[in-house]
């Protein structure tokens, strides 16, 4: 869909009107509701394909559009990334085992607006190292969000995430980043989850973008498998990710993809 609203900064970042927040809020809530609904299905013995079939049915039931089905040839309504898969895991015959951790990423289009979010799930019993990884990743996201306010920079967001994650003796993936969105799926800016405070474009009221740090227990390097989608950790260490879509407000930011059930963080509790 062609982008038409607001103005564009010198960095190519679109500034949306105050009225546009309602559209993003509606789209973000549908995406969050779908992830809430899938929680009971995540358990040992389920396949990632079955989870995606449920998500596809939820998209259809709600009368909205999946942003990922047909996107660059992708055929699923979700990406499901298990254990050492960093992102863009393709749903299929993978059977979840006890203790598996997985990120489920869903993007929907509601009246032309894109709602994009992901969170971590656990099949069965959660190991302590995996639990700590998930905790650090979520806290890193929230520290990045806390840096969102007019006058700060995108470097402030990345620096807040990086310093916390590395102080926790984990690593931030550098090969993937957040992105602008609104009435398009991906747009400027690239939202890095590492960086120098004070660097990058200045945040302005009306900017919409995702923050979606990927954190590894081991080293940050990744590789993309032969399917051209699935990214994994090179050292096969566990990886986790959380993603919110946000909009910059006069006072700070609004999170569009909060869980209505309060289950964004601990889906397994």
PDB file of C-alpha atoms in Angstrom:
ATOM      1  CA  UNK A   1       0.000   0.000   0.000  1.00  0.00           C
ATOM      2  CA  UNK A   2       1.377   3.410  -0.949  1.00  0.00           C
ATOM      3  CA  UNK A   3       2.337   5.621   1.984  1.00  0.00           C
ATOM      4  CA  UNK A   4       0.562   8.994   1.884  1.00  0.00           C
ATOM      5  CA  UNK A   5       0.252  10.426   5.390  1.00  0.00           C
ATOM      6  CA  UNK A   6       2.274  12.888   7.431  1.00  0.00           C
ATOM      7  CA  UNK A   7       5.640  14.404   6.536  1.00  0.00           C
ATOM      8  CA  UNK A   8       9.067  12.843   6.110  1.00  0.00           C
ATOM      9  CA  UNK A   9      12.231  13.885   7.993  1.00  0.00           C
ATOM     10  CA  UNK A  10      15.626  14.421   6.372  1.00  0.00           C
ATOM     11  CA  UNK A  11      16.454  10.863   7.491  1.00  0.00           C
ATOM     12  CA  UNK A  12      13.506   9.490   5.509  1.00  0.00           C
ATOM     13  CA  UNK A  13      11.395   8.775   8.605  1.00  0.00           C
ATOM     14  CA  UNK A  14       7.682   9.437   8.296  1.00  0.00           C
ATOM     15  CA  UNK A  15       5.974  11.578  10.931  1.00  0.00           C
ATOM     16  CA  UNK A  16       2.356  10.570  11.443  1.00  0.00           C
ATOM     17  CA  UNK A  17      -0.589  12.673  12.551  1.00  0.00           C
ATOM     18  CA  UNK A  18      -2.102  12.332  16.059  1.00  0.00           C
ATOM     19  CA  UNK A  19      -5.209  10.738  14.552  1.00  0.00           C
ATOM     20  CA  UNK A  20      -3.094   7.927  13.108  1.00  0.00           C
ATOM     21  CA  UNK A  21      -2.324   6.533  16.561  1.00  0.00           C
ATOM     22  CA  UNK A  22      -5.817   5.015  16.680  1.00  0.00           C
ATOM     23  CA  UNK A  23      -5.152   2.915  13.583  1.00  0.00           C
ATOM     24  CA  UNK A  24      -1.863   1.607  14.958  1.00  0.00           C
ATOM     25  CA  UNK A  25      -3.468   0.928  18.313  1.00  0.00           C
ATOM     26  CA  UNK A  26      -6.189  -1.188  16.696  1.00  0.00           C
ATOM     27  CA  UNK A  27      -3.746  -3.182  14.566  1.00  0.00           C
ATOM     28  CA  UNK A  28      -1.359  -3.759  17.453  1.00  0.00           C
ATOM     29  CA  UNK A  29      -4.125  -5.015  19.696  1.00  0.00           C
ATOM     30  CA  UNK A  30      -5.298  -7.587  17.158  1.00  0.00           C
ATOM     31  CA  UNK A  31      -1.756  -8.939  16.796  1.00  0.00           C
ATOM     32  CA  UNK A  32      -1.385  -9.096  20.582  1.00  0.00           C
ATOM     33  CA  UNK A  33      -4.756 -10.822  20.999  1.00  0.00           C
ATOM     34  CA  UNK A  34      -3.718 -13.529  18.534  1.00  0.00           C
ATOM     35  CA  UNK A  35      -0.543 -14.229  20.510  1.00  0.00           C
ATOM     36  CA  UNK A  36      -2.596 -14.363  23.708  1.00  0.00           C
ATOM     37  CA  UNK A  37      -4.912 -16.908  22.081  1.00  0.00           C
ATOM     38  CA  UNK A  38      -2.106 -19.262  21.034  1.00  0.00           C
ATOM     39  CA  UNK A  39      -0.671 -19.628  24.566  1.00  0.00           C
ATOM     40  CA  UNK A  40      -2.580 -22.814  25.561  1.00  0.00           C
ATOM     41  CA  UNK A  41      -1.439 -24.612  22.400  1.00  0.00           C
ATOM     42  CA  UNK A  42       2.281 -24.238  23.094  1.00  0.00           C
ATOM     43  CA  UNK A  43       3.208 -27.526  24.775  1.00  0.00           C
ATOM     44  CA  UNK A  44       5.370 -30.576  24.210  1.00  0.00           C
ATOM     45  CA  UNK A  45       4.112 -32.648  21.296  1.00  0.00           C
ATOM     46  CA  UNK A  46       2.640 -29.742  19.344  1.00  0.00           C
ATOM     47  CA  UNK A  47       4.208 -28.880  16.005  1.00  0.00           C
ATOM     48  CA  UNK A  48       5.113 -25.406  14.862  1.00  0.00           C
ATOM     49  CA  UNK A  49       2.924 -26.027  11.826  1.00  0.00           C
ATOM     50  CA  UNK A  50      -0.096 -26.641  14.047  1.00  0.00           C
ATOM     51  CA  UNK A  51       0.559 -23.390  15.872  1.00  0.00           C
ATOM     52  CA  UNK A  52       0.728 -21.528  12.581  1.00  0.00           C
ATOM     53  CA  UNK A  53      -2.510 -23.149  11.373  1.00  0.00           C
ATOM     54  CA  UNK A  54      -4.223 -21.852  14.510  1.00  0.00           C
ATOM     55  CA  UNK A  55      -2.788 -18.363  13.979  1.00  0.00           C
ATOM     56  CA  UNK A  56      -3.914 -18.389  10.343  1.00  0.00           C
ATOM     57  CA  UNK A  57      -7.432 -19.342  11.446  1.00  0.00           C
ATOM     58  CA  UNK A  58      -7.418 -16.551  14.044  1.00  0.00           C
ATOM     59  CA  UNK A  59      -6.434 -14.007  11.405  1.00  0.00           C
ATOM     60  CA  UNK A  60      -9.265 -15.180   9.161  1.00  0.00           C
ATOM     61  CA  UNK A  61     -11.790 -15.304  12.018  1.00  0.00           C
ATOM     62  CA  UNK A  62     -11.081 -11.711  12.908  1.00  0.00           C
ATOM     63  CA  UNK A  63     -11.480 -10.538   9.322  1.00  0.00           C
ATOM     64  CA  UNK A  64      -8.009  -9.011   9.104  1.00  0.00           C
ATOM     65  CA  UNK A  65      -5.060  -9.669   6.792  1.00  0.00           C
ATOM     66  CA  UNK A  66      -1.801 -11.481   7.467  1.00  0.00           C
ATOM     67  CA  UNK A  67       1.112  -9.272   6.435  1.00  0.00           C
ATOM     68  CA  UNK A  68       3.454 -12.220   6.037  1.00  0.00           C
ATOM     69  CA  UNK A  69       1.470 -14.590   3.811  1.00  0.00           C
ATOM     70  CA  UNK A  70       2.772 -13.804   0.331  1.00  0.00           C
ATOM     71  CA  UNK A  71       5.477 -11.431   1.578  1.00  0.00           C
ATOM     72  CA  UNK A  72       8.530 -12.158  -0.618  1.00  0.00           C
ATOM     73  CA  UNK A  73       7.082 -15.615  -1.223  1.00  0.00           C
ATOM     74  CA  UNK A  74       6.572 -16.477   2.449  1.00  0.00           C
ATOM     75  CA  UNK A  75       3.572 -18.772   2.979  1.00  0.00           C
ATOM     76  CA  UNK A  76       2.749 -18.570   6.696  1.00  0.00           C
ATOM     77  CA  UNK A  77       0.921 -16.238   9.087  1.00  0.00           C
ATOM     78  CA  UNK A  78       3.739 -16.405  11.637  1.00  0.00           C
ATOM     79  CA  UNK A  79       7.439 -16.951  12.094  1.00  0.00           C
ATOM     80  CA  UNK A  80       8.215 -19.490  14.834  1.00  0.00           C
ATOM     81  CA  UNK A  81      11.824 -19.627  15.997  1.00  0.00           C
ATOM     82  CA  UNK A  82      12.777 -22.469  18.336  1.00  0.00           C
ATOM     83  CA  UNK A  83      15.818 -22.592  20.669  1.00  0.00           C
ATOM     84  CA  UNK A  84      18.900 -21.550  18.628  1.00  0.00           C
ATOM     85  CA  UNK A  85      16.814 -20.092  15.799  1.00  0.00           C
ATOM     86  CA  UNK A  86      17.241 -16.331  16.079  1.00  0.00           C
ATOM     87  CA  UNK A  87      14.367 -15.223  13.837  1.00  0.00           C
ATOM     88  CA  UNK A  88      12.307 -16.033  10.729  1.00  0.00           C
ATOM     89  CA  UNK A  89      11.813 -19.686  11.638  1.00  0.00           C
ATOM     90  CA  UNK A  90       9.425 -21.347   9.190  1.00  0.00           C
ATOM     91  CA  UNK A  91       6.513 -23.295  10.764  1.00  0.00           C
ATOM     92  CA  UNK A  92       6.384 -26.953   9.797  1.00  0.00           C
ATOM     93  CA  UNK A  93       6.797 -30.463  11.159  1.00  0.00           C
ATOM     94  CA  UNK A  94       9.059 -29.475  14.058  1.00  0.00           C
ATOM     95  CA  UNK A  95       7.677 -31.177  17.205  1.00  0.00           C
ATOM     96  CA  UNK A  96       8.125 -29.196  20.398  1.00  0.00           C
ATOM     97  CA  UNK A  97       9.972 -31.006  23.181  1.00  0.00           C
ATOM     98  CA  UNK A  98       9.827 -30.360  26.900  1.00  0.00           C
ATOM     99  CA  UNK A  99      11.917 -27.291  27.703  1.00  0.00           C
ATOM    100  CA  UNK A 100      11.943 -25.831  24.191  1.00  0.00           C
ATOM    101  CA  UNK A 101      11.740 -22.043  24.029  1.00  0.00           C
ATOM    102  CA  UNK A 102      10.251 -20.333  21.009  1.00  0.00           C
ATOM    103  CA  UNK A 103       9.538 -16.902  19.661  1.00  0.00           C
ATOM    104  CA  UNK A 104       6.276 -16.434  17.754  1.00  0.00           C
ATOM    105  CA  UNK A 105       6.128 -13.362  15.524  1.00  0.00           C
ATOM    106  CA  UNK A 106       2.834 -12.145  14.029  1.00  0.00           C
ATOM    107  CA  UNK A 107       2.046  -9.145  11.837  1.00  0.00           C
ATOM    108  CA  UNK A 108      -1.486  -8.243  10.762  1.00  0.00           C
ATOM    109  CA  UNK A 109      -3.017  -5.488   8.655  1.00  0.00           C
ATOM    110  CA  UNK A 110      -6.126  -3.821  10.081  1.00  0.00           C
ATOM    111  CA  UNK A 111      -7.759  -1.144   7.920  1.00  0.00           C
ATOM    112  CA  UNK A 112      -4.412  -0.567   6.231  1.00  0.00           C
ATOM    113  CA  UNK A 113      -2.374  -0.292   9.451  1.00  0.00           C
ATOM    114  CA  UNK A 114       0.317  -2.817  10.410  1.00  0.00           C
ATOM    115  CA  UNK A 115       0.501  -4.403  13.867  1.00  0.00           C
ATOM    116  CA  UNK A 116       3.789  -6.253  14.429  1.00  0.00           C
ATOM    117  CA  UNK A 117       4.758  -8.078  17.624  1.00  0.00           C
ATOM    118  CA  UNK A 118       6.543 -11.146  18.931  1.00  0.00           C
ATOM    119  CA  UNK A 119       7.137 -12.748  22.286  1.00  0.00           C
ATOM    120  CA  UNK A 120       8.672 -15.811  23.896  1.00  0.00           C
ATOM    121  CA  UNK A 121       6.821 -19.024  24.736  1.00  0.00           C
ATOM    122  CA  UNK A 122       7.912 -22.192  26.554  1.00  0.00           C
ATOM    123  CA  UNK A 123       6.885 -25.789  25.901  1.00  0.00           C
ATOM    124  CA  UNK A 124       6.714 -27.600  29.232  1.00  0.00           C
ATOM    125  CA  UNK A 125       9.361 -26.998  31.890  1.00  0.00           C
ATOM    126  CA  UNK A 126      11.671 -24.022  31.595  1.00  0.00           C
ATOM    127  CA  UNK A 127      15.384 -24.468  32.295  1.00  0.00           C
ATOM    128  CA  UNK A 128      17.153 -21.850  34.395  1.00  0.00           C
ATOM    129  CA  UNK A 129      19.598 -20.679  31.690  1.00  0.00           C
ATOM    130  CA  UNK A 130      16.765 -20.287  29.205  1.00  0.00           C
ATOM    131  CA  UNK A 131      14.672 -18.469  31.799  1.00  0.00           C
ATOM    132  CA  UNK A 132      17.490 -16.022  32.483  1.00  0.00           C
ATOM    133  CA  UNK A 133      17.945 -15.420  28.743  1.00  0.00           C
ATOM    134  CA  UNK A 134      14.242 -14.666  28.345  1.00  0.00           C
ATOM    135  CA  UNK A 135      14.257 -12.335  31.361  1.00  0.00           C
ATOM    136  CA  UNK A 136      17.249 -10.376  30.064  1.00  0.00           C
ATOM    137  CA  UNK A 137      15.782 -10.087  26.576  1.00  0.00           C
ATOM    138  CA  UNK A 138      12.475  -8.737  27.857  1.00  0.00           C
ATOM    139  CA  UNK A 139      14.182  -6.309  30.211  1.00  0.00           C
ATOM    140  CA  UNK A 140      16.430  -5.163  27.357  1.00  0.00           C
ATOM    141  CA  UNK A 141      13.373  -4.391  25.252  1.00  0.00           C
ATOM    142  CA  UNK A 142      11.732  -2.443  28.058  1.00  0.00           C
ATOM    143  CA  UNK A 143      14.900  -0.433  28.685  1.00  0.00           C
ATOM    144  CA  UNK A 144      14.996   0.420  25.006  1.00  0.00           C
ATOM    145  CA  UNK A 145      11.368   1.524  25.138  1.00  0.00           C
ATOM    146  CA  UNK A 146      12.100   3.662  28.202  1.00  0.00           C
ATOM    147  CA  UNK A 147      14.567   5.639  26.072  1.00  0.00           C
ATOM    148  CA  UNK A 148      11.871   6.570  23.554  1.00  0.00           C
ATOM    149  CA  UNK A 149      10.891  10.229  23.867  1.00  0.00           C
ATOM    150  CA  UNK A 150      11.204  13.329  21.703  1.00  0.00           C
ATOM    151  CA  UNK A 151      14.743  14.715  21.686  1.00  0.00           C
ATOM    152  CA  UNK A 152      16.437  11.391  22.382  1.00  0.00           C
ATOM    153  CA  UNK A 153      18.069   9.500  19.529  1.00  0.00           C
ATOM    154  CA  UNK A 154      17.829   6.013  18.082  1.00  0.00           C
ATOM    155  CA  UNK A 155      21.349   5.488  19.415  1.00  0.00           C
ATOM    156  CA  UNK A 156      19.968   6.014  22.914  1.00  0.00           C
ATOM    157  CA  UNK A 157      17.564   3.110  22.348  1.00  0.00           C
ATOM    158  CA  UNK A 158      20.278   0.769  21.104  1.00  0.00           C
ATOM    159  CA  UNK A 159      22.711   1.792  23.819  1.00  0.00           C
ATOM    160  CA  UNK A 160      20.159   1.150  26.574  1.00  0.00           C
ATOM    161  CA  UNK A 161      19.600  -2.369  25.271  1.00  0.00           C
ATOM    162  CA  UNK A 162      23.238  -3.203  24.556  1.00  0.00           C
ATOM    163  CA  UNK A 163      24.683  -2.019  27.857  1.00  0.00           C
ATOM    164  CA  UNK A 164      22.133  -4.003  29.870  1.00  0.00           C
ATOM    165  CA  UNK A 165      22.435  -7.195  27.827  1.00  0.00           C
ATOM    166  CA  UNK A 166      26.236  -7.197  27.793  1.00  0.00           C
ATOM    167  CA  UNK A 167      26.369  -6.450  31.513  1.00  0.00           C
ATOM    168  CA  UNK A 168      24.296  -9.631  31.868  1.00  0.00           C
ATOM    169  CA  UNK A 169      27.028 -11.520  29.953  1.00  0.00           C
ATOM    170  CA  UNK A 170      24.905 -12.134  26.888  1.00  0.00           C
ATOM    171  CA  UNK A 171      25.124 -10.699  23.380  1.00  0.00           C
ATOM    172  CA  UNK A 172      22.926  -8.572  21.126  1.00  0.00           C
ATOM    173  CA  UNK A 173      22.409  -9.813  17.578  1.00  0.00           C
ATOM    174  CA  UNK A 174      23.621  -7.209  15.084  1.00  0.00           C
ATOM    175  CA  UNK A 175      22.478  -8.793  11.830  1.00  0.00           C
ATOM    176  CA  UNK A 176      18.789  -7.882  12.293  1.00  0.00           C
ATOM    177  CA  UNK A 177      17.034  -4.771  13.566  1.00  0.00           C
ATOM    178  CA  UNK A 178      13.723  -3.075  14.196  1.00  0.00           C
ATOM    179  CA  UNK A 179      12.072  -0.932  11.546  1.00  0.00           C
ATOM    180  CA  UNK A 180       9.622   1.808  10.825  1.00  0.00           C
ATOM    181  CA  UNK A 181       6.045   0.817  10.060  1.00  0.00           C
ATOM    182  CA  UNK A 182       2.582   2.319   9.774  1.00  0.00           C
ATOM    183  CA  UNK A 183       0.679   1.831   6.551  1.00  0.00           C
ATOM    184  CA  UNK A 184       3.664  -0.112   5.207  1.00  0.00           C
ATOM    185  CA  UNK A 185       5.353  -3.203   6.664  1.00  0.00           C
ATOM    186  CA  UNK A 186       8.960  -2.009   6.625  1.00  0.00           C
ATOM    187  CA  UNK A 187      10.157   1.578   6.323  1.00  0.00           C
ATOM    188  CA  UNK A 188      12.957   3.801   7.647  1.00  0.00           C
ATOM    189  CA  UNK A 189      14.485   3.884  10.154  1.00  0.00           C
ATOM    190  CA  UNK A 190      16.510   0.791  10.910  1.00  0.00           C
ATOM    191  CA  UNK A 191      16.224   0.508  14.690  1.00  0.00           C
ATOM    192  CA  UNK A 192      19.512  -0.967  15.909  1.00  0.00           C
ATOM    193  CA  UNK A 193      19.589  -2.732  19.262  1.00  0.00           C
ATOM    194  CA  UNK A 194      23.143  -1.626  19.994  1.00  0.00           C
ATOM    195  CA  UNK A 195      25.000   1.631  19.521  1.00  0.00           C
ATOM    196  CA  UNK A 196      26.362   4.823  20.995  1.00  0.00           C
ATOM    197  CA  UNK A 197      24.179   7.095  23.114  1.00  0.00           C
ATOM    198  CA  UNK A 198      23.410  10.343  21.343  1.00  0.00           C
ATOM    199  CA  UNK A 199      24.000   8.945  17.874  1.00  0.00           C
ATOM    200  CA  UNK A 200      21.528   8.469  15.030  1.00  0.00           C
ATOM    201  CA  UNK A 201      18.365  10.288  14.068  1.00  0.00           C
ATOM    202  CA  UNK A 202      16.529  12.352  16.673  1.00  0.00           C
ATOM    203  CA  UNK A 203      13.178  11.000  17.847  1.00  0.00           C
ATOM    204  CA  UNK A 204      10.129  13.110  17.041  1.00  0.00           C
ATOM    205  CA  UNK A 205       6.503  12.855  18.064  1.00  0.00           C
ATOM    206  CA  UNK A 206       4.583  10.855  15.462  1.00  0.00           C
ATOM    207  CA  UNK A 207       7.282   8.323  14.573  1.00  0.00           C
ATOM    208  CA  UNK A 208       6.101   4.682  14.471  1.00  0.00           C
ATOM    209  CA  UNK A 209       8.574   1.791  14.645  1.00  0.00           C
ATOM    210  CA  UNK A 210       9.345  -1.588  16.163  1.00  0.00           C
ATOM    211  CA  UNK A 211      11.911  -2.411  18.810  1.00  0.00           C
ATOM    212  CA  UNK A 212      12.714  -6.130  18.705  1.00  0.00           C
ATOM    213  CA  UNK A 213      16.045  -7.126  20.267  1.00  0.00           C
ATOM    214  CA  UNK A 214      17.402 -10.599  19.653  1.00  0.00           C
ATOM    215  CA  UNK A 215      19.693 -11.782  22.449  1.00  0.00           C
ATOM    216  CA  UNK A 216      21.985 -14.820  22.433  1.00  0.00           C
ATOM    217  CA  UNK A 217      23.396 -16.775  25.383  1.00  0.00           C
ATOM    218  CA  UNK A 218      26.594 -17.127  23.377  1.00  0.00           C
ATOM    219  CA  UNK A 219      28.168 -14.991  20.680  1.00  0.00           C
ATOM    220  CA  UNK A 220      26.128 -12.579  18.529  1.00  0.00           C
ATOM    221  CA  UNK A 221      26.976 -14.020  15.104  1.00  0.00           C
ATOM    222  CA  UNK A 222      24.202 -15.574  13.022  1.00  0.00           C
ATOM    223  CA  UNK A 223      23.853 -17.393   9.718  1.00  0.00           C
ATOM    224  CA  UNK A 224      20.888 -17.850   7.385  1.00  0.00           C
ATOM    225  CA  UNK A 225      20.064 -21.400   6.342  1.00  0.00           C
ATOM    226  CA  UNK A 226      19.557 -22.651   2.794  1.00  0.00           C
ATOM    227  CA  UNK A 227      15.816 -21.824   2.889  1.00  0.00           C
ATOM    228  CA  UNK A 228      16.851 -18.123   2.775  1.00  0.00           C
ATOM    229  CA  UNK A 229      14.670 -17.349   5.800  1.00  0.00           C
ATOM    230  CA  UNK A 230      15.763 -19.175   8.945  1.00  0.00           C
ATOM    231  CA  UNK A 231      18.504 -17.379  10.898  1.00  0.00           C
ATOM    232  CA  UNK A 232      20.355 -19.352  13.583  1.00  0.00           C
ATOM    233  CA  UNK A 233      23.153 -18.668  16.043  1.00  0.00           C
ATOM    234  CA  UNK A 234      26.513 -19.706  14.590  1.00  0.00           C
ATOM    235  CA  UNK A 235      27.602 -21.243  17.888  1.00  0.00           C
ATOM    236  CA  UNK A 236      24.211 -22.980  18.353  1.00  0.00           C
ATOM    237  CA  UNK A 237      23.579 -21.118  21.610  1.00  0.00           C
ATOM    238  CA  UNK A 238      20.028 -20.327  22.670  1.00  0.00           C
ATOM    239  CA  UNK A 239      18.447 -17.115  21.373  1.00  0.00           C
ATOM    240  CA  UNK A 240      15.419 -15.085  22.483  1.00  0.00           C
ATOM    241  CA  UNK A 241      13.495 -12.109  21.142  1.00  0.00           C
ATOM    242  CA  UNK A 242      10.702  -9.741  22.179  1.00  0.00           C
ATOM    243  CA  UNK A 243       9.078  -7.170  19.918  1.00  0.00           C
ATOM    244  CA  UNK A 244       6.729  -4.252  20.443  1.00  0.00           C
ATOM    245  CA  UNK A 245       5.420  -1.698  17.962  1.00  0.00           C
ATOM    246  CA  UNK A 246       5.556   1.811  19.442  1.00  0.00           C
ATOM    247  CA  UNK A 247       4.724   5.406  18.592  1.00  0.00           C
ATOM    248  CA  UNK A 248       6.550   8.464  19.885  1.00  0.00           C
ATOM    249  CA  UNK A 249       4.265  10.770  21.877  1.00  0.00           C
ATOM    250  CA  UNK A 250       4.812  14.263  23.266  1.00  0.00           C
ATOM    251  CA  UNK A 251       5.747  12.795  26.667  1.00  0.00           C
ATOM    252  CA  UNK A 252       7.428   9.520  25.661  1.00  0.00           C
ATOM    253  CA  UNK A 253       5.892   6.660  23.739  1.00  0.00           C
ATOM    254  CA  UNK A 254       2.817   4.501  23.381  1.00  0.00           C
ATOM    255  CA  UNK A 255       3.163   0.728  23.100  1.00  0.00           C
ATOM    256  CA  UNK A 256       0.637  -0.460  20.524  1.00  0.00           C
ATOM    257  CA  UNK A 257       1.090  -4.209  21.083  1.00  0.00           C
ATOM    258  CA  UNK A 258       0.524  -4.698  24.812  1.00  0.00           C
ATOM    259  CA  UNK A 259      -1.045  -8.052  25.717  1.00  0.00           C
ATOM    260  CA  UNK A 260      -4.734  -7.606  26.672  1.00  0.00           C
ATOM    261  CA  UNK A 261      -4.314 -10.605  28.980  1.00  0.00           C
ATOM    262  CA  UNK A 262      -1.140  -9.251  30.578  1.00  0.00           C
ATOM    263  CA  UNK A 263       0.808 -12.186  29.123  1.00  0.00           C
ATOM    264  CA  UNK A 264       3.386 -10.437  26.946  1.00  0.00           C
ATOM    265  CA  UNK A 265       6.277 -11.454  29.200  1.00  0.00           C
ATOM    266  CA  UNK A 266       5.425 -14.663  31.050  1.00  0.00           C
ATOM    267  CA  UNK A 267       3.247 -16.611  28.664  1.00  0.00           C
ATOM    268  CA  UNK A 268       4.083 -19.771  30.598  1.00  0.00           C
ATOM    269  CA  UNK A 269       3.208 -18.539  34.110  1.00  0.00           C
TER     270      UNK A 269
END
